[in-house]
Amino acid sequence: MTDDRLVIAGREFKSRLWVGTGKYKDFVETQKAIEASGADVVTVAVRRVNITDRSKDNLLDYIDPKKYTILPNTAGCYTVEDAVRYSRLARAAGVSDLVKLEVLGDERTLFPDTAGLIEAAKILIKEGFIVLPYTNDDPIVAKKLVDIGCPAVMPLAAPIGSGLGIRNPYNLKIIMETVKVPIIVDAGVGTASDAALAMEYGADAVLMNTAIAGAQDPLAMAEAMKYGVHAGRLAYKAGRIPRKLYATASSPIEGML
Amino acid sequence: MQDAIHIHVNGQARTWRSGATVADLLQDLDIRTERVAVELNLEILDQAAFGQRQLKNGDRVEILGFIGGGAAAKAKAKD
């Protein structure tokens, strides 16, 4: 698997598990969980710096941008204007021109506003951003995003933080057949088998946050996710046997008494 | 005593010394300039410009950095 690198917009990634950095107890736990997951891409959010209490540590003191690819997101943005503004701020902060673009449609489901997503992606791509869009499991939208220049698409498995696993594997498969760019299943996985399934279906990577950070033992779950993604990827490449209704003996008849 | 200016920093009303630059403000607030973004009256500044841009009365400054977040941040951005 050492040569099995994921390449997006000319950048190589070792790990097919990408992780978020929200919801952890503290930065030390965040750092340990990322390490246990083996991820080399970590997502971060852009927010106001606390100007009244400067005793608070900086996340990037714990996650070395030289060691990890920092992927800023536009989480919490519900309009094209906000998503574009936060993307520009993330780039101005000097980490990279990558952005995990989220334009949310609704606070209850956190489903993407796909019309807004396409509009924001167009603006940002024109400005030279590498846009990785968090999108619905909709093949038509995925194709539109690729057509306008997104080098990968990130369809959800289920609503963010829901832990429901892959709700529509058939749509994901159609997306994989429709677009020729890497597919990163983003959001909704609950446990290691969900991640393995996503990879077995042919996803190129899985991005998750809550499933690890919210587990009773986040470090153990981070490790479980690493193996889940790895096992799923190996199984996908190995090629599973077809499903059959009846048994096929695996021991020969010949030589029986 | 130099003239004072009234500005807003991250939504909070602050009084600052006149003639201060964005870099001075960050230094006074004990914020390292690397990996922060500054928006001055809705204009995003290049980090290289922090030392040149002087603050003036009524300016609205936003200082942003990276925090933990993933596929999970639910907070809605509010001004």
Short mmCIF file of C-alpha atoms in Angstrom, two decimals, chain B residues 1-78:
data_model
loop_
_atom_site.label_atom_id
_atom_site.label_comp_id
_atom_site.label_asym_id
_atom_site.label_seq_id
_atom_site.Cartn_x
_atom_site.Cartn_y
_atom_site.Cartn_z
CA MET B 1 -0.56 61.62 26.01
CA GLN B 2 -1.15 60.94 22.35
CA ASP B 3 -4.56 61.28 20.79
CA ALA B 4 -6.71 58.25 21.30
CA ILE B 5 -8.79 56.56 18.63
CA HIS B 6 -11.90 54.50 19.08
CA ILE B 7 -11.96 51.26 17.15
CA HIS B 8 -13.75 47.95 17.16
CA VAL B 9 -11.63 44.82 17.45
CA ASN B 10 -13.44 41.53 16.95
CA GLY B 11 -16.69 43.28 17.73
CA GLN B 12 -15.43 44.86 20.97
CA ALA B 13 -15.12 48.63 21.41
CA ARG B 14 -11.54 49.55 22.23
CA THR B 15 -9.60 52.74 22.69
CA TRP B 16 -6.18 52.72 21.09
CA ARG B 17 -3.32 55.12 20.63
CA SER B 18 -3.42 57.10 17.46
CA GLY B 19 -0.81 56.25 14.87
CA ALA B 20 -0.77 52.56 15.76
CA THR B 21 -0.49 50.14 12.87
CA VAL B 22 -2.19 46.77 12.55
CA ALA B 23 1.13 45.16 13.51
CA ASP B 24 1.25 47.33 16.66
CA LEU B 25 -2.28 46.32 17.55
CA LEU B 26 -1.44 42.63 17.19
CA GLN B 27 1.68 43.08 19.27
CA ASP B 28 -0.20 44.98 21.97
CA LEU B 29 -2.80 42.21 22.06
CA ASP B 30 -0.04 39.60 22.28
CA ILE B 31 -1.10 37.92 19.04
CA ARG B 32 1.57 36.43 16.82
CA THR B 33 1.21 37.62 13.27
CA GLU B 34 1.87 34.31 11.59
CA ARG B 35 -1.26 32.29 10.81
CA VAL B 36 -3.71 35.04 11.55
CA ALA B 37 -5.84 36.91 9.07
CA VAL B 38 -6.82 40.52 9.57
CA GLU B 39 -9.80 42.20 8.02
CA LEU B 40 -9.80 46.00 8.22
CA ASN B 41 -13.18 47.50 7.43
CA LEU B 42 -14.02 44.34 5.46
CA GLU B 43 -10.78 44.49 3.47
CA ILE B 44 -8.57 41.44 3.98
CA LEU B 45 -4.98 42.55 4.49
CA ASP B 46 -1.82 40.84 3.31
CA GLN B 47 0.30 39.87 6.28
CA ALA B 48 3.09 41.94 4.74
CA ALA B 49 0.90 45.05 5.02
CA PHE B 50 0.30 44.78 8.78
CA GLY B 51 3.22 47.08 9.55
CA GLN B 52 2.13 49.78 7.10
CA ARG B 53 -1.57 50.04 7.72
CA GLN B 54 -2.31 52.69 10.33
CA LEU B 55 -5.51 52.50 12.30
CA LYS B 56 -7.87 55.42 12.34
CA ASN B 57 -10.87 56.41 14.36
CA GLY B 58 -13.91 54.22 13.72
CA ASP B 59 -12.00 51.35 12.15
CA ARG B 60 -13.44 47.87 12.46
CA VAL B 61 -10.77 45.25 12.78
CA GLU B 62 -11.36 41.51 12.68
CA ILE B 63 -8.55 39.18 13.72
CA LEU B 64 -9.09 35.55 12.85
CA GLY B 65 -7.14 32.36 13.35
CA PHE B 66 -7.58 28.63 13.13
CA ILE B 67 -9.47 26.65 15.72
CA GLY B 68 -10.54 23.05 16.01
CA GLY B 69 -13.20 22.15 13.50
CA GLY B 70 -14.05 19.41 11.11
CA ALA B 71 -17.19 18.22 9.61
CA ALA B 72 -18.81 19.22 12.84
CA ALA B 73 -18.76 22.94 13.52
CA LYS B 74 -22.33 23.99 13.97
CA ALA B 75 -21.89 27.55 15.18
CA LYS B 76 -23.36 30.10 12.88
CA ALA B 77 -21.13 33.05 12.17
CA LYS B 78 -22.54 36.20 13.69
#
